[in-house]
Structure formats: C-alpha cells, structure tokens
Tab-separated table of C-alpha atoms in Angstrom:
chain	number	residue	atom	x	y	z
A	16	MET	CA	-0.229	-0.068	0.047
A	17	ALA	CA	1.261	3.429	-1.097
A	18	SER	CA	2.853	5.721	2.175
A	19	HIS	CA	0.157	8.784	2.258
A	20	PHE	CA	2.779	10.738	3.805
A	21	ASN	CA	5.380	9.821	1.008
A	22	ALA	CA	3.119	11.004	-1.099
A	23	VAL	CA	2.645	14.450	0.781
A	24	LEU	CA	6.380	14.240	0.769
A	25	ILE	CA	6.877	14.121	-2.657
A	26	GLY	CA	4.180	16.742	-3.390
A	27	LEU	CA	5.832	19.282	-1.295
A	28	CYS	CA	9.084	18.742	-3.147
A	29	LEU	CA	7.344	19.171	-6.662
A	30	GLY	CA	5.655	22.149	-5.091
A	31	LEU	CA	9.647	23.313	-4.378
A	32	LEU	CA	10.674	22.821	-7.972
A	33	ALA	CA	7.967	25.185	-9.217
A	34	GLN	CA	8.698	27.878	-6.332
A	35	SER	CA	12.785	27.298	-6.780
A	36	GLY	CA	12.802	29.638	-10.024
A	37	SER	CA	10.025	31.999	-8.759
A	38	GLY	CA	11.780	33.864	-5.785
A	39	ALA	CA	8.631	32.934	-3.696
A	40	SER	CA	9.015	35.717	-1.330
A	41	ALA	CA	10.389	39.369	-2.443
A	42	ALA	CA	11.891	39.716	0.732
A	43	THR	CA	13.849	36.653	1.290
A	44	PHE	CA	17.577	36.792	0.172
A	45	GLU	CA	19.714	33.580	-0.212
A	46	VAL	CA	22.263	32.719	1.931
A	47	GLU	CA	23.580	29.258	1.043
A	48	ASP	CA	26.661	30.345	-0.509
A	49	LEU	CA	27.708	32.615	2.231
A	50	GLU	CA	28.689	30.003	4.527
A	51	PRO	CA	32.942	29.117	4.047
A	52	SER	CA	33.221	25.670	3.596
A	53	ASN	CA	36.971	25.870	5.293
A	54	PRO	CA	37.639	29.375	6.741
A	55	ASP	CA	41.435	30.230	5.615
A	56	LEU	CA	43.154	31.480	8.755
A	57	VAL	CA	46.622	31.818	7.111
A	58	GLY	CA	46.056	33.130	3.794
A	59	ASP	CA	48.337	36.298	4.187
A	60	ALA	CA	52.041	36.082	4.196
A	61	ALA	CA	53.815	37.111	7.519
A	62	ALA	CA	54.984	40.611	7.900
A	63	LEU	CA	59.016	41.075	8.009
A	64	PRO	CA	60.662	43.025	10.544
A	65	ASN	CA	61.878	46.436	9.895
A	66	LEU	CA	65.682	47.516	10.125
A	67	ASN	CA	65.498	49.057	13.771
A	68	GLU	CA	67.481	52.248	14.066
A	69	SER	CA	68.152	51.506	17.391
A	70	LEU	CA	70.772	48.277	16.246
A	71	ASP	CA	74.247	49.151	15.792
A	72	ASP	CA	75.987	48.912	12.422
A	73	ALA	CA	76.996	45.292	12.301
A	74	ALA	CA	73.507	44.192	13.569
A	75	LYS	CA	71.714	46.081	10.863
A	76	THR	CA	74.113	44.439	8.182
A	77	ARG	CA	73.375	40.778	9.561
A	78	LEU	CA	69.734	41.553	9.502
A	79	ALA	CA	69.521	42.829	6.329
A	80	ASP	CA	71.689	39.860	5.068
A	81	ALA	CA	69.212	37.477	6.645
A	82	LEU	CA	66.224	39.205	5.247
A	83	LEU	CA	67.644	39.395	1.788
A	84	ARG	CA	68.338	35.644	2.214
A	85	PHE	CA	64.830	34.808	3.265
A	86	GLY	CA	63.370	37.060	0.271
A	87	ARG	CA	65.212	34.821	-2.003
A	88	THR	CA	63.911	31.778	-0.688
A	89	ASP	CA	67.457	31.060	0.871
A	90	PHE	CA	66.069	29.942	4.412
A	91	ILE	CA	69.313	28.006	5.235
A	92	GLY	CA	71.042	31.101	4.733
A	93	ALA	CA	68.568	33.201	6.464
A	94	GLU	CA	68.438	30.966	9.322
A	95	ALA	CA	72.325	31.115	9.636
A	96	ALA	CA	72.480	34.872	9.434
A	97	ALA	CA	69.376	35.255	11.710
A	98	ARG	CA	71.249	32.697	14.370
A	99	ALA	CA	74.269	34.930	14.108
A	100	LEU	CA	72.413	37.865	15.011
A	101	THR	CA	70.772	36.167	18.016
A	102	GLU	CA	74.204	35.079	19.204
A	103	SER	CA	75.660	39.018	18.980
A	104	HIS	CA	72.859	40.800	19.824
A	105	PRO	CA	70.504	38.330	21.860
A	106	GLN	CA	68.077	41.318	22.903
A	107	ALA	CA	67.319	42.419	19.574
A	108	PRO	CA	63.899	41.029	19.035
A	109	GLU	CA	64.391	41.072	15.228
A	110	GLY	CA	66.858	38.362	14.866
A	111	TRP	CA	64.691	36.105	16.799
A	112	TYR	CA	61.761	36.981	14.640
A	113	THR	CA	63.773	36.204	11.354
A	114	LEU	CA	65.208	33.212	12.773
A	115	GLY	CA	61.477	32.105	13.716
A	116	LEU	CA	60.392	32.635	9.854
A	117	ALA	CA	63.347	30.944	8.522
A	118	LEU	CA	62.910	27.808	10.686
A	119	ALA	CA	59.089	27.749	10.047
A	120	ASN	CA	59.916	27.810	6.074
A	121	LEU	CA	62.486	24.959	6.650
A	122	GLY	CA	59.740	22.873	8.145
A	123	ARG	CA	60.791	22.954	11.768
A	124	PRO	CA	57.738	24.327	13.733
A	125	ASP	CA	58.800	23.329	17.082
A	126	GLU	CA	62.214	25.312	16.772
A	127	ALA	CA	60.414	28.291	14.892
A	128	ILE	CA	57.788	28.479	17.891
A	129	LEU	CA	60.840	28.818	20.488
A	130	ALA	CA	62.494	31.389	18.415
A	131	LEU	CA	59.200	33.518	18.245
A	132	ASP	CA	58.249	33.115	21.623
A	133	GLU	CA	62.045	34.832	22.401
A	134	ALA	CA	61.028	37.706	20.079
A	135	SER	CA	57.575	38.089	21.575
A	136	LEU	CA	59.217	38.658	24.855
A	137	ARG	CA	61.577	41.491	23.362
A	138	TYR	CA	59.078	43.376	21.195
A	139	LYS	CA	57.026	45.946	23.144
A	140	LYS	CA	54.561	46.625	20.611
A	141	ASN	CA	55.001	44.228	17.361
A	142	ALA	CA	52.315	41.127	17.763
A	143	GLU	CA	53.448	39.603	14.420
A	144	PRO	CA	55.712	36.823	16.321
A	145	LEU	CA	52.710	36.122	18.135
A	146	ILE	CA	50.455	35.727	14.807
A	147	LEU	CA	53.057	33.649	13.062
A	148	LYS	CA	53.307	31.214	16.093
A	149	GLY	CA	49.465	30.935	16.261
A	150	ASP	CA	49.711	30.176	12.392
A	151	ILE	CA	51.988	27.457	12.914
A	152	LEU	CA	50.154	25.832	15.657
A	153	PHE	CA	46.694	25.845	13.575
A	154	GLN	CA	48.898	24.057	10.621
A	155	LEU	CA	49.704	21.288	13.441
A	156	ARG	CA	45.936	21.105	14.014
A	157	ARG	CA	46.646	22.744	17.644
A	158	ALA	CA	43.389	25.027	17.379
A	159	ASP	CA	43.293	25.987	20.806
A	160	GLU	CA	46.846	26.882	21.319
A	161	ALA	CA	46.566	28.904	17.995
A	162	ALA	CA	43.744	30.814	19.468
A	163	THR	CA	45.788	31.854	22.435
A	164	ALA	CA	48.561	33.036	20.445
A	165	TRP	CA	46.462	35.365	18.561
A	166	SER	CA	44.649	36.325	21.325
A	167	ALA	CA	47.897	37.625	23.019
A	168	ALA	CA	48.726	39.145	19.616
A	169	THR	CA	45.565	41.444	20.062
A	170	GLU	CA	46.516	42.382	23.225
A	171	VAL	CA	50.028	43.359	22.727
A	172	ASP	CA	48.618	45.201	19.542
A	173	PRO	CA	44.871	46.010	19.487
A	174	ALA	CA	45.032	47.599	16.187
A	175	ASN	CA	46.611	44.503	14.346
A	176	PHE	CA	43.963	43.584	12.060
A	177	ARG	CA	45.295	40.172	11.027
A	178	ALA	CA	45.117	38.669	14.659
A	179	HIS	CA	41.308	39.420	14.870
A	180	GLU	CA	40.631	38.167	11.362
A	181	ARG	CA	42.170	34.839	12.203
A	182	LEU	CA	40.228	34.457	15.542
A	183	ALA	CA	37.150	35.492	13.217
A	184	ALA	CA	37.640	32.677	10.885
A	185	LEU	CA	38.446	30.207	13.753
A	186	ALA	CA	35.232	31.678	15.764
A	187	GLU	CA	33.070	30.898	12.377
A	188	GLY	CA	34.770	27.489	11.919
A	189	LYS	CA	33.378	26.533	15.243
A	190	GLY	CA	29.807	27.927	14.467
A	191	ASP	CA	30.089	31.268	16.557
A	192	ARG	CA	29.044	33.731	14.006
A	193	GLU	CA	28.459	36.242	16.774
A	194	GLY	CA	31.844	36.066	17.872
A	195	ALA	CA	32.985	36.172	14.493
A	196	LEU	CA	31.165	39.276	13.652
A	197	ASP	CA	32.545	40.865	16.615
A	198	LEU	CA	35.747	40.455	15.734
A	199	TYR	CA	35.662	41.275	12.164
A	200	LEU	CA	34.456	44.653	13.476
A	201	SER	CA	37.248	45.198	15.616
A	202	SER	CA	39.562	44.167	12.569
A	203	MET	CA	37.936	47.245	10.768
A	204	GLN	CA	39.223	49.668	13.426
A	205	GLY	CA	42.842	49.016	12.882
A	206	ASP	CA	42.291	49.769	9.298
A	207	VAL	CA	39.500	51.491	8.355
A	208	ASN	CA	40.550	51.460	4.339
A	209	ARG	CA	40.345	47.428	4.302
A	210	SER	CA	37.311	46.227	2.351
A	211	TYR	CA	37.849	42.255	3.269
A	212	PRO	CA	36.648	42.501	7.056
A	213	ARG	CA	33.977	44.908	6.189
A	214	ILE	CA	32.524	42.674	3.557
A	215	GLN	CA	33.000	39.734	5.838
A	216	ALA	CA	31.274	41.013	8.471
A	217	ALA	CA	28.010	42.123	6.198
A	218	ARG	CA	28.192	38.456	5.105
A	219	LEU	CA	27.945	37.417	8.742
A	220	ALA	CA	25.258	39.830	9.199
A	221	LEU	CA	23.296	38.341	6.280
A	222	LEU	CA	23.621	34.824	7.746
A	223	LEU	CA	22.337	36.148	11.289
A	224	GLY	CA	19.422	37.552	9.336
A	225	ARG	CA	20.415	41.342	9.967
A	226	PRO	CA	20.127	42.745	6.505
A	227	SER	CA	19.919	46.529	8.097
A	228	GLN	CA	23.268	46.306	9.607
A	229	ALA	CA	24.908	44.502	6.265
A	230	GLU	CA	23.063	47.597	4.862
A	231	GLY	CA	24.805	49.892	7.071
A	232	LEU	CA	28.522	48.131	6.672
A	233	LEU	CA	28.457	48.326	2.716
A	234	ALA	CA	26.082	51.317	1.434
A	235	ASP	CA	29.400	53.886	1.432
A	236	ALA	CA	31.584	51.401	-0.465
A	237	ALA	CA	29.184	50.620	-2.737
A	238	LYS	CA	28.892	54.240	-4.030
A	239	ALA	CA	32.114	53.921	-5.567
A	240	ASP	CA	32.370	52.870	-9.293
A	241	ASP	CA	35.054	50.426	-8.833
A	242	ALA	CA	33.166	48.544	-5.699
A	243	ASP	CA	34.013	45.198	-5.289
A	244	ASP	CA	31.593	42.386	-6.905
A	245	GLN	CA	30.733	41.405	-3.289
A	246	VAL	CA	30.293	44.456	-1.887
A	247	LEU	CA	27.578	45.191	-4.398
A	248	ASP	CA	26.156	41.396	-4.317
A	249	TYR	CA	25.744	41.321	-0.360
A	250	LEU	CA	24.159	44.952	-0.315
A	251	ALA	CA	21.724	44.136	-2.940
A	252	ARG	CA	20.651	40.726	-0.658
A	253	ALA	CA	20.562	43.024	2.206
A	254	LYS	CA	18.213	45.478	0.127
A	255	ILE	CA	15.804	42.687	-0.573
A	256	GLY	CA	15.659	41.573	3.056
A	257	LEU	CA	14.878	44.879	3.886
A	258	ASP	CA	11.971	45.089	0.749
A	259	LYS	CA	14.065	47.871	-1.054
A	260	ILE	CA	13.490	45.762	-4.149
A	261	GLY	CA	13.984	48.781	-6.580
A	262	GLU	CA	17.223	49.281	-5.088
A	263	ALA	CA	18.325	45.604	-5.263
A	264	ARG	CA	17.508	45.671	-8.869
A	265	SER	CA	20.003	48.531	-9.646
A	266	LEU	CA	22.727	46.878	-7.679
A	267	PHE	CA	22.031	43.378	-9.349
A	268	THR	CA	21.700	45.387	-12.801
A	269	ARG	CA	25.031	47.286	-12.065
A	270	LEU	CA	26.827	43.782	-11.560
A	271	THR	CA	25.011	42.219	-14.638
A	272	LYS	CA	26.705	44.836	-16.632
A	273	ARG	CA	29.820	44.354	-15.740
A	274	GLY	CA	29.659	40.863	-16.592
A	275	THR	CA	32.034	39.394	-13.734
A	276	HIS	CA	29.492	37.861	-11.599
A	277	ALA	CA	26.984	35.020	-12.672
A	278	ARG	CA	24.869	35.181	-9.517
A	279	ALA	CA	23.714	38.792	-10.413
A	280	PHE	CA	21.920	37.460	-13.690
A	281	THR	CA	20.128	34.651	-11.439
A	282	SER	CA	19.686	37.048	-8.544
A	283	LEU	CA	17.925	39.679	-10.871
A	284	ALA	CA	15.753	37.111	-12.712
A	285	LYS	CA	14.457	35.917	-9.305
A	286	ILE	CA	13.142	39.652	-8.590
A	287	GLU	CA	11.651	39.463	-12.400
A	288	ILE	CA	9.856	36.145	-11.392
A	289	ALA	CA	8.639	37.442	-7.991
A	290	ASN	CA	7.101	40.532	-9.895
A	291	GLY	CA	5.401	38.276	-12.561
A	292	ARG	CA	7.876	38.997	-15.276
A	293	LEU	CA	8.827	35.951	-16.166
A	294	GLN	CA	9.876	36.481	-19.912
A	295	GLU	CA	11.880	39.263	-18.870
A	296	ALA	CA	13.664	36.496	-16.172
A	297	HIS	CA	14.351	34.387	-19.217
A	298	ASP	CA	15.763	37.173	-20.974
A	299	ILE	CA	18.256	37.830	-18.152
A	300	LEU	CA	19.248	34.447	-17.759
A	301	ALA	CA	19.707	33.682	-21.449
A	302	ARG	CA	22.202	36.774	-21.036
A	303	GLY	CA	23.827	35.171	-18.097
A	304	GLU	CA	24.393	32.348	-20.053
A	305	ALA	CA	25.874	33.916	-22.960
A	306	ALA	CA	28.355	35.938	-20.487
A	307	PHE	CA	28.868	32.273	-18.594
A	308	PRO	CA	28.606	29.595	-20.823
A	309	GLY	CA	28.027	26.160	-18.963
A	310	ASN	CA	27.735	28.064	-15.837
A	311	PRO	CA	25.834	25.425	-13.383
A	312	LEU	CA	24.183	28.075	-11.456
A	313	ILE	CA	22.541	29.522	-14.452
A	314	LEU	CA	21.433	26.474	-15.967
A	315	GLN	CA	20.348	25.403	-12.880
A	316	ASP	CA	18.106	28.456	-12.386
A	317	GLN	CA	17.031	28.272	-16.060
A	318	GLY	CA	15.636	24.520	-15.313
A	319	ALA	CA	13.645	25.656	-12.298
A	320	LEU	CA	12.224	28.416	-14.395
A	321	LEU	CA	10.982	25.829	-16.788
A	322	GLY	CA	9.737	23.376	-14.403
A	323	ALA	CA	7.709	25.934	-12.894
A	324	GLU	CA	6.313	26.643	-16.031
A	325	GLY	CA	5.584	22.982	-16.558
A	326	ASN	CA	8.323	22.366	-19.244
A	327	TYR	CA	9.642	19.428	-17.739
A	328	ALA	CA	11.538	17.984	-20.481
A	329	GLN	CA	13.278	21.156	-21.153
A	330	ALA	CA	14.244	21.753	-17.474
A	331	MET	CA	15.895	18.284	-17.558
A	332	ALA	CA	18.133	19.146	-20.030
A	333	LYS	CA	19.175	22.125	-18.293
A	334	PHE	CA	19.278	20.231	-15.048
A	335	GLU	CA	21.674	17.682	-16.976
A	336	ALA	CA	23.690	19.992	-18.736
A	337	ALA	CA	24.584	21.502	-15.208
A	338	LEU	CA	25.163	18.120	-14.055
A	339	ALA	CA	27.621	17.406	-16.625
A	340	ILE	CA	29.745	20.526	-15.165
A	341	ALA	CA	29.196	19.931	-11.736
A	342	PRO	CA	28.021	16.369	-10.862
A	343	ASN	CA	27.859	16.643	-7.168
A	344	GLU	CA	25.887	19.583	-6.537
A	345	PRO	CA	23.297	18.726	-4.121
A	346	LYS	CA	20.657	21.027	-5.234
A	347	LEU	CA	21.027	20.185	-8.774
A	348	LEU	CA	20.807	16.402	-8.123
A	349	LYS	CA	17.430	17.036	-6.217
A	350	SER	CA	16.315	19.341	-8.947
A	351	ALA	CA	16.934	16.822	-11.526
A	352	GLY	CA	14.977	14.390	-9.497
A	353	LEU	CA	12.016	16.176	-8.908
A	354	ALA	CA	11.836	17.024	-12.850
A	355	ALA	CA	12.436	13.270	-13.537
A	356	LEU	CA	9.591	12.229	-11.055
A	357	ARG	CA	7.539	15.155	-12.937
A	358	LEU	CA	8.133	13.085	-16.032
A	359	GLY	CA	7.173	9.924	-14.765
A	360	GLN	CA	11.028	8.748	-14.890
A	361	LYS	CA	11.122	7.219	-11.508
A	362	ASP	CA	14.404	4.834	-11.753
A	363	LYS	CA	15.901	7.871	-13.029
A	364	ALA	CA	14.792	9.945	-10.168
A	365	VAL	CA	16.181	7.084	-7.539
A	366	SER	CA	19.180	7.111	-9.570
A	367	PHE	CA	19.562	11.040	-8.703
A	368	ALA	CA	18.656	10.442	-4.912
A	369	ARG	CA	21.453	7.804	-4.918
A	370	ASN	CA	24.014	10.087	-6.055
A	371	LEU	CA	22.485	12.840	-3.609
A	372	VAL	CA	23.210	10.269	-0.852
A	373	ALA	CA	26.385	9.300	-1.575
A	374	LEU	CA	28.077	13.047	-1.070
A	375	PRO	CA	29.891	13.393	2.207
A	376	ARG	CA	27.643	16.027	3.311
A	377	ALA	CA	24.389	14.113	2.794
A	378	THR	CA	21.611	14.958	5.117
A	379	ALA	CA	18.718	13.199	6.582
A	380	ASP	CA	16.569	14.881	4.282
A	381	ASP	CA	18.586	13.522	1.412
A	382	TYR	CA	17.897	10.164	2.720
A	383	LEU	CA	14.695	10.426	3.133
A	384	TRP	CA	14.160	11.631	-0.266
A	385	LEU	CA	15.759	8.627	-1.268
A	386	GLY	CA	13.510	6.537	0.737
A	387	SER	CA	10.349	8.162	-0.445
A	388	LEU	CA	11.303	7.670	-3.992
A	389	LEU	CA	12.076	3.949	-3.301
A	390	GLU	CA	8.717	3.412	-1.543
A	391	ASN	CA	7.006	4.806	-4.318
A	392	THR	CA	8.591	2.568	-6.802
A	393	GLY	CA	7.934	-0.321	-4.712
A	394	ALA	CA	11.196	-1.005	-3.269
A	395	ARG	CA	9.777	-1.523	0.312
A	396	ASP	CA	12.655	-3.581	2.180
A	397	GLU	CA	15.209	-1.175	0.688
A	398	ALA	CA	13.127	2.016	1.789
A	399	ALA	CA	12.771	0.725	5.256
A	400	ALA	CA	16.478	0.194	5.433
A	401	ILE	CA	16.994	3.781	4.486
A	402	TYR	CA	14.545	5.266	7.222
A	403	ARG	CA	16.558	2.875	9.647
A	404	THR	CA	19.597	4.494	8.482
A	405	VAL	CA	18.013	7.961	9.101
A	406	LEU	CA	16.785	6.993	13.008
A	407	GLU	CA	20.213	5.481	13.794
A	408	THR	CA	21.654	9.087	14.058
A	409	SER	CA	18.109	11.080	14.235
A	410	PRO	CA	16.125	8.931	16.533
A	411	ASP	CA	13.407	11.530	16.577
A	412	ASN	CA	13.138	12.130	13.256
A	413	PHE	CA	9.165	12.017	12.845
A	414	VAL	CA	9.406	11.796	9.098
A	415	ALA	CA	11.538	8.521	9.210
A	416	LEU	CA	9.389	7.022	11.887
A	417	ASN	CA	6.136	7.849	10.234
A	418	ASN	CA	7.191	6.511	6.469
A	419	LEU	CA	8.832	2.999	8.429
A	420	ALA	CA	5.746	2.789	9.943
A	421	ILE	CA	3.819	2.567	6.851
A	422	VAL	CA	6.207	0.134	5.293
A	423	LEU	CA	6.034	-1.859	8.134
A	424	SER	CA	2.227	-1.975	8.772
A	425	ASP	CA	1.446	-5.200	6.914
A	426	THR	CA	4.407	-7.102	7.788
A	427	SER	CA	5.563	-5.962	11.491
A	428	PRO	CA	1.967	-4.274	12.621
A	429	ASP	CA	3.081	-4.210	16.602
A	430	GLU	CA	6.463	-2.296	15.502
A	431	ALA	CA	4.899	-0.330	12.889
A	432	LEU	CA	2.398	1.101	15.743
A	433	LYS	CA	5.448	1.934	18.148
A	434	LEU	CA	6.797	4.186	15.299
A	435	ALA	CA	3.763	5.621	14.611
A	436	GLN	CA	2.917	6.727	17.885
A	437	ARG	CA	5.904	7.985	18.551
A	438	ALA	CA	5.791	10.063	15.269
A	439	ALA	CA	2.844	11.274	16.654
A	440	GLU	CA	4.082	12.479	19.566
A	441	LEU	CA	6.462	14.417	17.877
A	442	ALA	CA	4.234	15.824	15.243
A	443	PRO	CA	0.755	15.765	16.810
A	444	THR	CA	-0.929	18.438	14.571
A	445	ILE	CA	0.275	16.893	10.954
A	446	ALA	CA	-2.743	15.275	9.340
A	447	ALA	CA	-0.801	12.622	7.342
A	448	VAL	CA	1.054	11.567	10.825
A	449	ARG	CA	-2.204	11.027	12.451
A	450	ASP	CA	-3.368	9.045	9.209
A	451	THR	CA	-0.544	6.820	9.465
A	452	LEU	CA	-1.195	6.376	13.229
A	453	GLY	CA	-4.857	5.278	12.875
A	454	TRP	CA	-3.842	2.956	9.918
A	455	ALA	CA	-1.255	1.419	12.244
A	456	GLN	CA	-3.835	0.827	14.768
A	457	PHE	CA	-6.045	-0.513	12.458
A	458	LYS	CA	-3.618	-2.994	11.337
A	459	ALA	CA	-2.280	-3.900	14.620
A	460	GLY	CA	-6.117	-4.596	15.419
A	461	GLN	CA	-6.795	-1.970	17.396
A	462	ILE	CA	-9.867	-1.063	15.804
A	463	ASP	CA	-11.745	1.118	18.361
A	464	ALA	CA	-8.480	3.628	18.602
A	465	ALA	CA	-8.254	3.603	15.057
A	466	ALA	CA	-11.577	4.802	14.622
A	467	ALA	CA	-11.469	7.412	17.118
A	468	THR	CA	-8.453	8.713	15.357
A	469	PHE	CA	-10.113	8.778	11.887
A	470	GLU	CA	-13.035	10.179	13.370
A	471	ALA	CA	-11.215	13.027	14.646
A	472	LEU	CA	-9.559	13.396	11.348
A	473	HIS	CA	-12.641	13.545	9.548
A	474	ALA	CA	-14.358	16.110	11.780
A	475	ALA	CA	-11.178	18.354	11.594
A	476	ASP	CA	-10.937	18.279	7.819
A	477	PRO	CA	-14.772	16.682	6.254
A	478	LYS	CA	-13.658	17.655	2.692
A	479	ALA	CA	-10.503	15.216	2.735
A	480	ALA	CA	-11.146	12.207	0.760
A	481	LEU	CA	-8.669	10.274	2.491
A	482	ALA	CA	-9.747	10.903	6.168
A	483	ALA	CA	-13.190	9.982	4.776
A	484	TYR	CA	-12.122	6.855	3.111
A	485	ARG	CA	-10.044	5.530	6.119
A	486	LEU	CA	-13.190	5.846	8.577
A	487	GLY	CA	-15.342	3.970	6.295
A	488	VAL	CA	-12.444	0.823	5.807
A	489	VAL	CA	-12.620	1.102	9.772
A	490	ARG	CA	-16.768	1.303	9.951
A	491	LEU	CA	-16.309	-1.839	7.447
A	492	GLU	CA	-14.345	-3.587	10.011
A	493	GLN	CA	-16.528	-2.758	12.886
A	494	GLY	CA	-19.527	-4.611	10.806
A	495	LYS	CA	-21.263	-0.871	10.263
A	496	ALA	CA	-21.724	-1.952	6.577
A	497	ASP	CA	-24.024	1.043	5.939
A	498	GLU	CA	-22.012	3.757	7.391
A	499	GLY	CA	-18.815	2.561	5.926
A	500	ARG	CA	-20.520	2.263	2.240
A	501	ALA	CA	-21.611	6.028	2.684
A	502	LEU	CA	-18.129	7.064	3.829
A	503	LEU	CA	-16.365	5.169	0.591
A	504	HIS	CA	-18.867	6.973	-1.503
A	505	GLU	CA	-18.333	10.233	0.268
A	506	ALA	CA	-14.340	9.896	-0.455
A	507	LEU	CA	-14.781	9.136	-4.162
A	508	ALA	CA	-17.393	12.212	-4.506
A	509	LEU	CA	-14.941	14.313	-2.482
A	510	ASP	CA	-11.900	13.673	-4.929
A	511	PRO	CA	-12.648	10.597	-7.850
A	512	GLY	CA	-8.881	10.572	-8.050
A	513	PHE	CA	-7.561	10.515	-4.669
A	514	SER	CA	-4.910	8.153	-4.073
A	515	TYR	CA	-7.107	5.201	-2.816
A	516	ALA	CA	-9.847	5.740	-5.178
A	517	GLU	CA	-9.283	2.244	-6.952
A	518	GLU	CA	-9.138	0.799	-3.750
A	519	ALA	CA	-12.497	2.452	-2.436
A	520	LYS	CA	-14.285	1.164	-5.475
A	521	LEU	CA	-13.188	-2.340	-5.014
A	522	ARG	CA	-14.407	-2.421	-1.503
A	523	LEU	CA	-17.776	-0.938	-2.794
A	524	ASN	CA	-17.745	-3.882	-5.355
C-alpha cells in the first residue's frame, strides 16, 4: 500500500521545484553560498621585521643579510644569518623573529615556535611573532593553542587586524557567528580602508538575518564605481531583506553589466519572477548564459524556471547540462530528481537520489528523499533500510518514524504501531502523521482506537477524501456496513482520483 505521507512529501518537493525559480518571497535573500566551507586562517604572508634604527651597524648588516636571503627563499642562509644576529645581539627581537620565519619555512615548527617566543618577549608593540606562532600551531592542528597566541597578539597590538581576522575565521569555523562578526568589526578599527573585514562582517550579518546591519556596513563602499563585486552583491541581498526591491534591482543590474558575477544574473531574474515578469527573467538568464557559458548556477535556475512553467523535459535538459559540469551539486541532483519524477521517470529519479546520498555531506532529508522514492517504486525493503539508517543518527526524526511505520504496517504491525505513536507524539498537528497512526492502529487490531483517530481527522477536515475513506474502511471492519459504504462513496465524491480511489471502488463492489 502506498504511503500517504510519502505522497505528501513528494508533493511538497514538486511544489518546491515550481517555486525554486519563482523567488517565492521578494523579501527573502539567499544565504546558502555565504557559509565558508573551510575558513582560510593563514592566507596572508607574514610581515617581515623592519631595520630597527636602535641596532648598531653590525646588527643592521646581519639583519639585512638575513632578510635578503629570506626574500630569495634561501631559508638555510637566512637561518644562519639570523642565528648569528641572535648570538651577537641576543636582546634584539628582530633576530629571533627572522630566525622563527626561516625555521618555519624549513619545516621545523617546534624550533620556530621557540624562536618566536623569544621575539615576543623582546618586542613591546609588535604582535607579528605571536600571529606567526598561531599560524604554525593551527597548521599543526593545535587550534586552541593557536587561538591563545592570536588572542595574546590582540593584547600586544589591538590595532593589528591580522590577529582579529584569524580569530574571526576560527570562531566562525566553530559555529560562533556572533563572535566572528564582533572580531571582524574589531579588525575594521585597525585599518578602516580595508574592504575584507567589512565584506566578511556584512556576510555574517546576512547569515544572522540582519540585513539592516549589512546595509550599514556596505552602503558607502558601494558608491564607488569600482566597488567590489561582493560589496554590490551582499548589499543587494540586504536590500531585498529590507524589501527595497528597486534598489536591489539596480545593484544587481550594475553587476550584470560588468559581466563578472554569474549569480547577479540569477538574482536579478528571481526579482523579475517574483514580480510576475517571466519573459524578462528568461531574457536575463539567457544573457547570463551567454556571459558565462555552461555555468551550472545559471543552468540550474533556467531549469527551475522552465519547471515552474511545466516544461519538465526542457528543465531536465538544463539540469543534466549543469550536472555534467557540477555532478556533485546537491541542489542540482534534487532538482533533476524532481523533474524526472514529474516526467514519470521514477528509476531516473531514484538514480539522482542515490547520487545525492553518496555525497560526503548528505543530510537526513536527502536519505528521506531516496527512501520516499524507493517506496514509491515498490522497493519497500530498501526504503525501510534507508529509514532505519536515518533513525540511527536522528531517532526523533518524525518523517522517518512515520514512513517506516507505513512500510512495516503489513509485515510488522506491532513495531509499526510503536513507530507511528512516537511520530504522532513528535508531530501531533500533522494530519498525515495522524493518518499513519490510525492505519497502524487498524493493522495492529486496535479497531476502536483507529476509529477514534479517523473520526477526529474526518471531523477536522470533512472535505478530505482520505480521512473519509479511512474511516469508511474502519466502519466496515466494525460491522457498520451502511455507514462504511456511505463514507467510501463520500470519499469518491470529494475526490474521484484520490490515492485510494481504486481500492474504495473495489471495497464497494
């Protein structure tokens, strides 16, 4: 017997296919691409020491020699020259710092850290040895010690943006967006002309749902003709979040004219779709495809728009073209699977879903999608195994509980009832879950309990064909033939093509 909740799940997903190109809400900005997968904590080069005027001529000569050798990547020579300086002038921090740099580049991190500690003891305001020490520790996967070094660097020189930005990236990597945002704002105080921390702070403000703060961070920077692409993109998203659609359209249009930012075309198209201008959206995406041939993001949105218009074959062609370039893109695999389902290509939809769950970052929802498709194609045992896999890591996932209960209702009615009861406890207001509970009660022989469940469902939604059908089946089982047949007729009258229409007719005959 087909799963009612499975049908609901698939129906919802098909609705999402229609909406995915429609910009369902003009005041919703996209954030999926704003989350860094791996924050780069040591992307910029270490700062070299200056020739300190307090050094005597011999020390300056040795330091200059060490720095020249370092600049030529002669790290062995740089080490020798720097070590000579530490021996002749042990109180000069420049020698220890340069020695630490050379040793780090020679792959001797423990020695480098010792030299950098010596430099830190001697410097009064220079935080660079501590920053480099933190970088080395982070590369050694000693993140907590790295954070301690970077924090010490901010105390030595509060204006040093490099320390703040490393701590910000580390905080975000641990899921602390609030802390990361504060650190980027602190970094801006060290150098107000740097765009990087401003852009990162705006990105985090968007992720935290604060478009007004993002707007405040970027509005002035966007006035420049050569404003960074990300400044215009993030500001436009903030404008959407503030329902300033006209301003967002202008910013995205600026980006499309540059021809340097593929997402600008898809974002602008979504604004037009949200306002019902579908042909304008097609034209914008066509311009984007011409500017960025084969770009999977543009192909995906073209497919989504075609799918929303019911052109599933053309949509599938776009999705498959995008997958040829980006075969492991989850959103593409899901969209292609939905289009295949609309085209009646169930096996193809299952294939896309299998590829989806094979990805390293597959989610519980991805597994549920595969399970629902397998169930829909009759592979009930494999579907049950998928649902059990979800429950191993998410024991309170009510969809997995519900769907597994349906699959087991014929073969293991007692287990199915326990699963359905737990799903109903977790999602008591969802009619499909209550329906599963009632059916599990019926299959487990608890006829009166099933009657009460379906009576409540039918009373809550008297126009629902399924509730009338289920209650009719229960009434027949209770020996109330006239009432049962009347309810089956009622179900067919409410929806002649509902999912159990043929069974209703068989029971009536």
